[in-house]
mmCIF file of C-alpha atoms in Angstrom:
data_model
loop_
_atom_site.group_PDB
_atom_site.id
_atom_site.type_symbol
_atom_site.label_atom_id
_atom_site.label_comp_id
_atom_site.label_asym_id
_atom_site.label_seq_id
_atom_site.Cartn_x
_atom_site.Cartn_y
_atom_site.Cartn_z
ATOM 1 C CA MET O 210 0.000 0.000 0.000
ATOM 2 C CA ASN O 211 1.455 3.300 -1.000
ATOM 3 C CA HIS O 212 0.419 6.205 1.206
ATOM 4 C CA PRO O 213 1.279 9.893 0.867
ATOM 5 C CA SER O 214 3.697 11.294 3.369
ATOM 6 C CA ALA O 215 2.154 12.197 6.710
ATOM 7 C CA LEU O 216 1.488 15.733 7.824
ATOM 8 C CA GLY O 217 2.684 17.277 11.051
ATOM 9 C CA LYS O 218 6.218 18.272 10.071
ATOM 10 C CA GLY O 219 5.680 21.905 11.004
ATOM 11 C CA LEU O 220 4.662 24.913 9.016
ATOM 12 C CA GLY O 221 7.948 24.803 7.154
ATOM 13 C CA SER O 222 5.978 22.670 4.719
ATOM 14 C CA LEU O 223 4.167 25.826 3.635
ATOM 15 C CA ILE O 224 7.417 27.470 2.506
ATOM 16 C CA PRO O 225 8.707 26.350 -0.896
ATOM 17 C CA GLN O 226 12.037 25.014 0.334
ATOM 18 C CA LYS O 227 11.170 21.317 0.204
ATOM 19 C CA HIS O 228 8.963 19.204 -2.015
ATOM 20 C CA THR O 229 5.890 18.863 0.178
ATOM 21 C CA LEU O 230 2.115 18.561 0.098
ATOM 22 C CA THR O 231 1.850 22.299 -0.405
ATOM 23 C CA GLU O 232 4.070 22.178 -3.484
ATOM 24 C CA ARG O 233 1.877 19.377 -4.778
ATOM 25 C CA VAL O 234 -0.990 21.895 -4.659
ATOM 26 C CA ILE O 235 1.020 24.780 -6.181
ATOM 27 C CA PRO O 236 4.135 23.351 -7.892
ATOM 28 C CA SER O 237 5.595 26.657 -9.130
ATOM 29 C CA ALA O 238 6.192 28.352 -5.791
ATOM 30 C CA ARG O 239 8.183 31.553 -5.411
ATOM 31 C CA LYS O 240 10.797 31.707 -2.667
ATOM 32 C CA GLU O 241 10.801 35.474 -2.204
ATOM 33 C CA ILE O 242 9.616 36.683 1.212
ATOM 34 C CA LEU O 243 8.040 40.154 1.310
ATOM 35 C CA GLU O 244 7.120 42.458 4.183
ATOM 36 C CA ILE O 245 3.662 44.016 3.845
ATOM 37 C CA PRO O 246 1.226 45.745 6.258
ATOM 38 C CA PRO O 247 -1.188 43.268 7.894
ATOM 39 C CA ASN O 248 -4.150 45.545 7.141
ATOM 40 C CA ASP O 249 -3.380 45.174 3.423
ATOM 41 C CA ILE O 250 -4.234 41.463 3.619
ATOM 42 C CA LYS O 251 -7.811 40.252 3.225
ATOM 43 C CA GLU O 252 -8.974 37.124 5.065
ATOM 44 C CA ASN O 253 -9.278 33.887 3.134
ATOM 45 C CA PRO O 254 -12.940 33.375 2.166
ATOM 46 C CA ARG O 255 -12.070 29.683 1.863
ATOM 47 C CA GLN O 256 -10.877 29.394 5.479
ATOM 48 C CA PRO O 257 -12.335 26.064 6.679
ATOM 49 C CA ARG O 258 -11.901 26.958 10.332
ATOM 50 C CA SER O 259 -14.856 28.810 11.853
ATOM 51 C CA HIS O 260 -13.816 28.795 15.525
ATOM 52 C CA PHE O 261 -10.645 30.378 16.896
ATOM 53 C CA SER O 262 -9.769 29.805 20.551
ATOM 54 C CA GLN O 263 -9.172 33.099 22.324
ATOM 55 C CA SER O 264 -6.700 31.512 24.745
ATOM 56 C CA GLU O 265 -4.675 30.060 21.850
ATOM 57 C CA LEU O 266 -4.654 33.452 20.130
ATOM 58 C CA GLU O 267 -3.418 35.086 23.325
ATOM 59 C CA ASP O 268 -0.613 32.520 23.578
ATOM 60 C CA LEU O 269 0.398 33.198 19.978
ATOM 61 C CA ILE O 270 0.269 36.955 20.533
ATOM 62 C CA ALA O 271 2.608 36.563 23.512
ATOM 63 C CA SER O 272 4.974 34.395 21.464
ATOM 64 C CA ILE O 273 5.036 36.826 18.520
ATOM 65 C CA LYS O 274 5.573 39.736 20.881
ATOM 66 C CA GLU O 275 8.682 38.035 22.255
ATOM 67 C CA HIS O 276 10.070 36.254 19.188
ATOM 68 C CA GLY O 277 8.373 37.852 16.192
ATOM 69 C CA ILE O 278 6.629 35.927 13.404
ATOM 70 C CA MET O 279 8.833 32.905 12.792
ATOM 71 C CA GLN O 280 6.873 31.546 9.822
ATOM 72 C CA PRO O 281 5.800 33.721 6.862
ATOM 73 C CA LEU O 282 2.147 33.922 5.910
ATOM 74 C CA VAL O 283 1.116 32.625 2.495
ATOM 75 C CA VAL O 284 -0.907 35.040 0.345
ATOM 76 C CA THR O 285 -2.103 35.448 -3.204
ATOM 77 C CA ARG O 286 -2.961 38.535 -5.225
ATOM 78 C CA SER O 287 -6.662 39.020 -5.907
ATOM 79 C CA ASN O 288 -8.072 42.059 -7.751
ATOM 80 C CA GLY O 289 -4.977 44.103 -6.975
ATOM 81 C CA ALA O 290 -4.984 43.217 -3.269
ATOM 82 C CA TYR O 291 -3.374 40.535 -1.114
ATOM 83 C CA GLU O 292 -5.600 37.675 0.025
ATOM 84 C CA LEU O 293 -4.586 35.281 2.776
ATOM 85 C CA ILE O 294 -4.171 31.595 1.990
ATOM 86 C CA ALA O 295 -2.536 30.341 5.178
ATOM 87 C CA GLY O 296 -1.718 31.958 8.510
ATOM 88 C CA GLU O 297 -4.933 33.522 9.799
ATOM 89 C CA ARG O 298 -3.990 33.258 13.479
ATOM 90 C CA ARG O 299 -0.656 34.924 12.790
ATOM 91 C CA LEU O 300 -2.443 37.673 10.864
ATOM 92 C CA ARG O 301 -4.932 38.250 13.696
ATOM 93 C CA SER O 302 -2.113 38.306 16.232
ATOM 94 C CA ALA O 303 -0.097 40.787 14.159
ATOM 95 C CA ARG O 304 -3.087 43.108 13.952
ATOM 96 C CA ALA O 305 -3.694 42.819 17.691
ATOM 97 C CA LEU O 306 -0.062 43.802 18.341
ATOM 98 C CA GLY O 307 -0.223 46.649 15.841
ATOM 99 C CA LEU O 308 2.724 45.349 13.810
ATOM 100 C CA GLU O 309 3.613 47.547 10.853
ATOM 101 C CA THR O 310 4.466 44.636 8.543
ATOM 102 C CA VAL O 311 4.344 40.852 8.413
ATOM 103 C CA PRO O 312 6.495 38.433 6.343
ATOM 104 C CA VAL O 313 4.617 36.812 3.467
ATOM 105 C CA ILE O 314 5.205 34.517 0.523
ATOM 106 C CA VAL O 315 3.153 35.424 -2.556
ATOM 107 C CA ARG O 316 1.732 32.620 -4.671
ATOM 108 C CA GLU O 317 -0.711 32.369 -7.515
ATOM 109 C CA ALA O 318 -3.652 30.227 -6.461
ATOM 110 C CA ASN O 319 -7.135 29.473 -7.744
ATOM 111 C CA GLU O 320 -10.169 28.919 -5.518
ATOM 112 C CA GLN O 321 -9.522 25.190 -5.183
ATOM 113 C CA GLN O 322 -5.894 25.747 -4.200
ATOM 114 C CA LYS O 323 -6.893 28.370 -1.620
ATOM 115 C CA LEU O 324 -9.158 25.856 0.083
ATOM 116 C CA GLU O 325 -6.613 23.038 -0.162
ATOM 117 C CA LEU O 326 -3.765 25.083 1.322
ATOM 118 C CA ALA O 327 -5.901 26.462 4.152
ATOM 119 C CA LEU O 328 -7.102 22.937 4.866
ATOM 120 C CA ILE O 329 -3.572 21.514 4.868
ATOM 121 C CA GLU O 330 -2.321 24.168 7.277
ATOM 122 C CA ASN O 331 -5.161 23.569 9.718
ATOM 123 C CA ILE O 332 -4.736 19.799 9.559
ATOM 124 C CA GLN O 333 -1.017 20.176 10.261
ATOM 125 C CA ARG O 334 -1.789 22.238 13.333
ATOM 126 C CA GLN O 335 -4.727 19.963 14.256
ATOM 127 C CA ASP O 336 -6.826 23.113 14.544
ATOM 128 C CA LEU O 337 -9.959 21.921 12.758
ATOM 129 C CA ASN O 338 -12.702 20.125 14.610
ATOM 130 C CA ALA O 339 -14.101 17.049 12.864
ATOM 131 C CA VAL O 340 -17.131 18.900 11.482
ATOM 132 C CA GLU O 341 -15.045 21.709 9.956
ATOM 133 C CA GLU O 342 -12.745 19.102 8.427
ATOM 134 C CA ALA O 343 -15.698 17.182 6.977
ATOM 135 C CA ILE O 344 -17.254 20.326 5.484
ATOM 136 C CA ALA O 345 -13.950 21.273 3.850
ATOM 137 C CA TYR O 346 -13.491 17.799 2.343
ATOM 138 C CA LYS O 347 -17.056 17.862 1.032
ATOM 139 C CA ALA O 348 -16.475 21.294 -0.509
ATOM 140 C CA LEU O 349 -13.471 19.949 -2.426
ATOM 141 C CA ILE O 350 -15.617 17.083 -3.704
ATOM 142 C CA ASP O 351 -18.817 19.002 -4.473
ATOM 143 C CA GLU O 352 -17.403 22.275 -5.782
ATOM 144 C CA PHE O 353 -14.295 21.044 -7.569
ATOM 145 C CA ASN O 354 -15.427 17.569 -8.644
ATOM 146 C CA LEU O 355 -12.653 15.768 -6.793
ATOM 147 C CA LYS O 356 -12.955 12.137 -5.772
ATOM 148 C CA GLN O 357 -12.329 11.022 -2.214
ATOM 149 C CA ASP O 358 -8.991 9.447 -3.105
ATOM 150 C CA GLU O 359 -7.920 12.719 -4.784
ATOM 151 C CA VAL O 360 -8.823 14.674 -1.649
ATOM 152 C CA ALA O 361 -6.930 12.140 0.461
ATOM 153 C CA LEU O 362 -3.821 12.523 -1.702
ATOM 154 C CA ARG O 363 -3.898 16.319 -1.424
ATOM 155 C CA VAL O 364 -4.238 16.445 2.358
ATOM 156 C CA GLY O 365 -2.018 13.480 3.221
ATOM 157 C CA LYS O 366 -4.749 11.233 4.602
ATOM 158 C CA SER O 367 -6.003 7.777 3.662
ATOM 159 C CA ARG O 368 -9.131 7.552 1.519
ATOM 160 C CA SER O 369 -10.848 5.654 4.326
ATOM 161 C CA ASN O 370 -10.053 8.446 6.780
ATOM 162 C CA VAL O 371 -11.528 11.082 4.452
ATOM 163 C CA ALA O 372 -14.646 8.972 3.829
ATOM 164 C CA ASN O 373 -15.195 8.388 7.546
ATOM 165 C CA ILE O 374 -14.884 12.092 8.345
ATOM 166 C CA ILE O 375 -17.355 13.074 5.613
ATOM 167 C CA ARG O 376 -19.916 10.542 6.881
ATOM 168 C CA LEU O 377 -20.126 12.466 10.148
ATOM 169 C CA LEU O 378 -22.173 15.071 8.255
ATOM 170 C CA ASP O 379 -25.010 12.505 8.113
ATOM 171 C CA LEU O 380 -25.554 13.002 11.852
ATOM 172 C CA PRO O 381 -28.343 15.311 13.114
ATOM 173 C CA SER O 382 -27.457 18.960 13.691
ATOM 174 C CA ASP O 383 -27.568 18.762 17.503
ATOM 175 C CA ILE O 384 -25.008 15.947 17.489
ATOM 176 C CA LEU O 385 -22.818 17.860 15.033
ATOM 177 C CA ASP O 386 -23.005 20.917 17.307
ATOM 178 C CA ALA O 387 -21.855 18.820 20.265
ATOM 179 C CA LEU O 388 -19.001 17.434 18.181
ATOM 180 C CA LYS O 389 -17.934 20.928 17.087
ATOM 181 C CA GLU O 390 -17.982 22.138 20.683
ATOM 182 C CA GLY O 391 -15.987 19.156 21.938
ATOM 183 C CA ARG O 392 -18.806 17.820 24.123
ATOM 184 C CA ILE O 393 -18.491 14.415 22.469
ATOM 185 C CA SER O 394 -15.486 12.850 20.762
ATOM 186 C CA LYS O 395 -15.152 11.931 17.101
ATOM 187 C CA SER O 396 -15.029 8.243 18.076
ATOM 188 C CA LEU O 397 -18.319 8.471 19.954
ATOM 189 C CA ALA O 398 -19.930 10.396 17.105
ATOM 190 C CA ARG O 399 -18.889 7.719 14.614
ATOM 191 C CA THR O 400 -20.493 4.966 16.679
ATOM 192 C CA LEU O 401 -23.792 6.869 16.477
ATOM 193 C CA LEU O 402 -23.723 6.550 12.681
ATOM 194 C CA ALA O 403 -24.345 2.825 13.077
ATOM 195 C CA GLU O 404 -27.633 3.425 14.932
ATOM 196 C CA THR O 405 -30.325 3.926 12.294
ATOM 197 C CA ASP O 406 -33.222 4.401 14.719
ATOM 198 C CA PRO O 407 -33.426 8.181 15.403
ATOM 199 C CA LYS O 408 -34.847 7.773 18.920
ATOM 200 C CA LYS O 409 -32.259 5.197 19.997
ATOM 201 C CA GLN O 410 -29.546 7.325 18.434
ATOM 202 C CA HIS O 411 -30.672 10.378 20.386
ATOM 203 C CA ASP O 412 -30.945 8.391 23.641
ATOM 204 C CA LEU O 413 -27.362 7.181 23.206
ATOM 205 C CA PHE O 414 -26.284 10.725 22.420
ATOM 206 C CA GLU O 415 -27.846 12.001 25.657
ATOM 207 C CA GLN O 416 -26.010 9.314 27.618
ATOM 208 C CA MET O 417 -22.762 10.363 25.957
ATOM 209 C CA LEU O 418 -23.312 13.958 27.029
ATOM 210 C CA ASN O 419 -23.788 12.786 30.596
ATOM 211 C CA GLY O 420 -20.593 10.741 30.446
ATOM 212 C CA GLY O 421 -22.510 7.542 31.005
ATOM 213 C CA VAL O 422 -21.365 5.532 28.009
ATOM 214 C CA THR O 423 -18.042 4.664 26.373
ATOM 215 C CA VAL O 424 -17.248 3.881 22.738
ATOM 216 C CA ARG O 425 -17.140 0.148 23.495
ATOM 217 C CA GLN O 426 -20.460 0.272 25.356
ATOM 218 C CA THR O 427 -22.064 2.214 22.509
ATOM 219 C CA GLU O 428 -20.801 -0.328 19.979
ATOM 220 C CA ALA O 429 -22.234 -3.136 22.104
ATOM 221 C CA ARG O 430 -25.641 -1.467 22.358
ATOM 222 C CA VAL O 431 -25.809 -0.703 18.664
ATOM 223 C CA THR O 432 -24.826 -4.244 17.662
ATOM 224 C CA GLY O 433 -26.849 -5.902 20.417
ATOM 225 C CA ILE O 434 -23.754 -7.462 21.955
ATOM 226 C CA THR O 435 -23.274 -7.443 25.720
ATOM 227 C CA THR O 436 -19.813 -7.643 27.196
ATOM 228 C CA LYS O 437 -18.616 -8.519 30.670
ATOM 229 C CA ARG O 438 -16.481 -6.061 32.516
ATOM 230 C CA SER O 439 -12.879 -7.107 32.844
ATOM 231 C CA VAL O 440 -9.848 -5.684 34.549
ATOM 232 C CA PRO O 441 -7.821 -3.789 31.926
ATOM 233 C CA ILE O 442 -4.385 -5.231 31.197
ATOM 234 C CA ALA O 443 -1.503 -2.941 30.308
ATOM 235 C CA LYS O 444 -0.704 -3.314 26.614
ATOM 236 C CA ASP O 445 2.807 -3.852 25.288
ATOM 237 C CA PRO O 446 4.095 -0.444 24.084
ATOM 238 C CA ASN O 447 5.181 -1.945 20.754
ATOM 239 C CA ILE O 448 1.707 -3.410 20.172
ATOM 240 C CA ALA O 449 0.126 -0.082 21.135
ATOM 241 C CA ALA O 450 2.377 1.717 18.650
ATOM 242 C CA HIS O 451 1.350 -0.676 15.866
ATOM 243 C CA GLU O 452 -2.308 -0.126 16.765
ATOM 244 C CA LYS O 453 -1.840 3.618 16.494
ATOM 245 C CA LYS O 454 -0.136 3.273 13.115
ATOM 246 C CA LEU O 455 -2.929 1.077 11.767
ATOM 247 C CA ARG O 456 -5.576 3.508 13.042
ATOM 248 C CA GLU O 457 -3.857 6.316 11.149
ATOM 249 C CA ILE O 458 -3.672 4.258 7.951
ATOM 250 C CA LEU O 459 -7.192 2.803 8.069
ATOM 251 C CA GLY O 460 -8.944 5.743 9.696
ATOM 252 C CA THR O 461 -10.843 3.569 12.165
ATOM 253 C CA LYS O 462 -10.514 1.767 15.483
ATOM 254 C CA VAL O 463 -8.015 -1.117 15.525
ATOM 255 C CA ASP O 464 -7.375 -3.556 18.392
ATOM 256 C CA ILE O 465 -4.423 -5.947 18.501
ATOM 257 C CA THR O 466 -4.338 -8.745 21.065
ATOM 258 C CA GLU O 467 -1.246 -10.928 21.366
ATOM 259 C CA SER O 468 -0.161 -13.772 23.597
ATOM 260 C CA ASN O 469 2.789 -16.124 23.190
ATOM 261 C CA GLY O 470 3.407 -14.968 19.646
ATOM 262 C CA LYS O 471 -0.221 -15.498 18.579
ATOM 263 C CA GLY O 472 -3.151 -13.127 18.467
ATOM 264 C CA LYS O 473 -5.619 -11.260 16.323
ATOM 265 C CA ILE O 474 -6.238 -7.859 14.800
ATOM 266 C CA GLU O 475 -9.759 -6.441 15.087
ATOM 267 C CA ILE O 476 -10.733 -3.661 12.674
ATOM 268 C CA THR O 477 -13.961 -1.848 13.526
ATOM 269 C CA PHE O 478 -16.371 -0.451 10.945
ATOM 270 C CA TYR O 479 -19.627 1.390 11.593
ATOM 271 C CA SER O 480 -21.504 1.059 8.314
ATOM 272 C CA ARG O 481 -21.594 -1.000 5.124
ATOM 273 C CA PRO O 482 -19.987 1.801 3.027
ATOM 274 C CA GLU O 483 -17.178 2.002 5.580
ATOM 275 C CA LEU O 484 -16.660 -1.765 5.300
ATOM 276 C CA MET O 485 -16.433 -1.463 1.513
ATOM 277 C CA ASP O 486 -13.849 1.314 1.850
ATOM 278 C CA LEU O 487 -11.772 -0.773 4.258
ATOM 279 C CA LEU O 488 -11.886 -3.811 1.976
ATOM 280 C CA GLU O 489 -10.829 -1.681 -0.970
ATOM 281 C CA LEU O 490 -7.991 -0.142 1.023
ATOM 282 C CA LEU O 491 -6.778 -3.527 2.271
ATOM 283 C CA SER O 492 -6.945 -4.923 -1.266
ATOM 284 C CA GLU O 493 -4.646 -2.301 -2.721
ATOM 285 C CA LYS O 494 -1.261 -3.511 -3.873
ATOM 286 C CA LYS O 495 1.938 -1.776 -2.886
#
């Protein structure tokens, strides 16, 4: 299986000094860094992030005040003005500090590239909640006629991961609101997708909000399987690391149990389409 390189290598990937995901979006990148007034830069209308934590902004403001802006913003020219592609928190912080100029890299970008680059930056920083991420992926598919595997390639995720995130948008609005606000986790939200009865789904959701149900318990209730409580056993760190790697590749829950050199790998899916995606992913040749 051949997967694109993972994200999370820092915002240096947004500067055209290495061949990265960003260069895959805009291959002909200029290396020149300019200094321009922050008020001359318009916000990115394609910014997928709708919520900005005030405490995180304050931390960034304090850091910029002490060290300056370490990473240039990425902008494009639009109708004779500069339009932000990546770096909205840095731009907001610079304005709050009253900085006269900010460092920028100017690139030519169309509407699709603006969304892709903003999405990549937010994924690298893990700033997007699951709903914002899903909406951005769906916009790339609906507005620019991309397929899920094309979106996955551009943002450095597996196709299964992209598909699973997008499916969250099938949940009712009150559940999506709770997910956006961090009142339930992405894992819990995904288990709710498997419950097709609206009333049962909502009852489970209410229990989640009250902290009365875990992912495993939700899975058991949805599938009609009851499990006995057992004392948790500490997992071998190497096994845990392999589990984490498989979760990242497959975009779903993976459990590995091992004893005396034998064991099993359990891969969880929450719907028939998700099963089909997993089978397709596991069938791919290297």
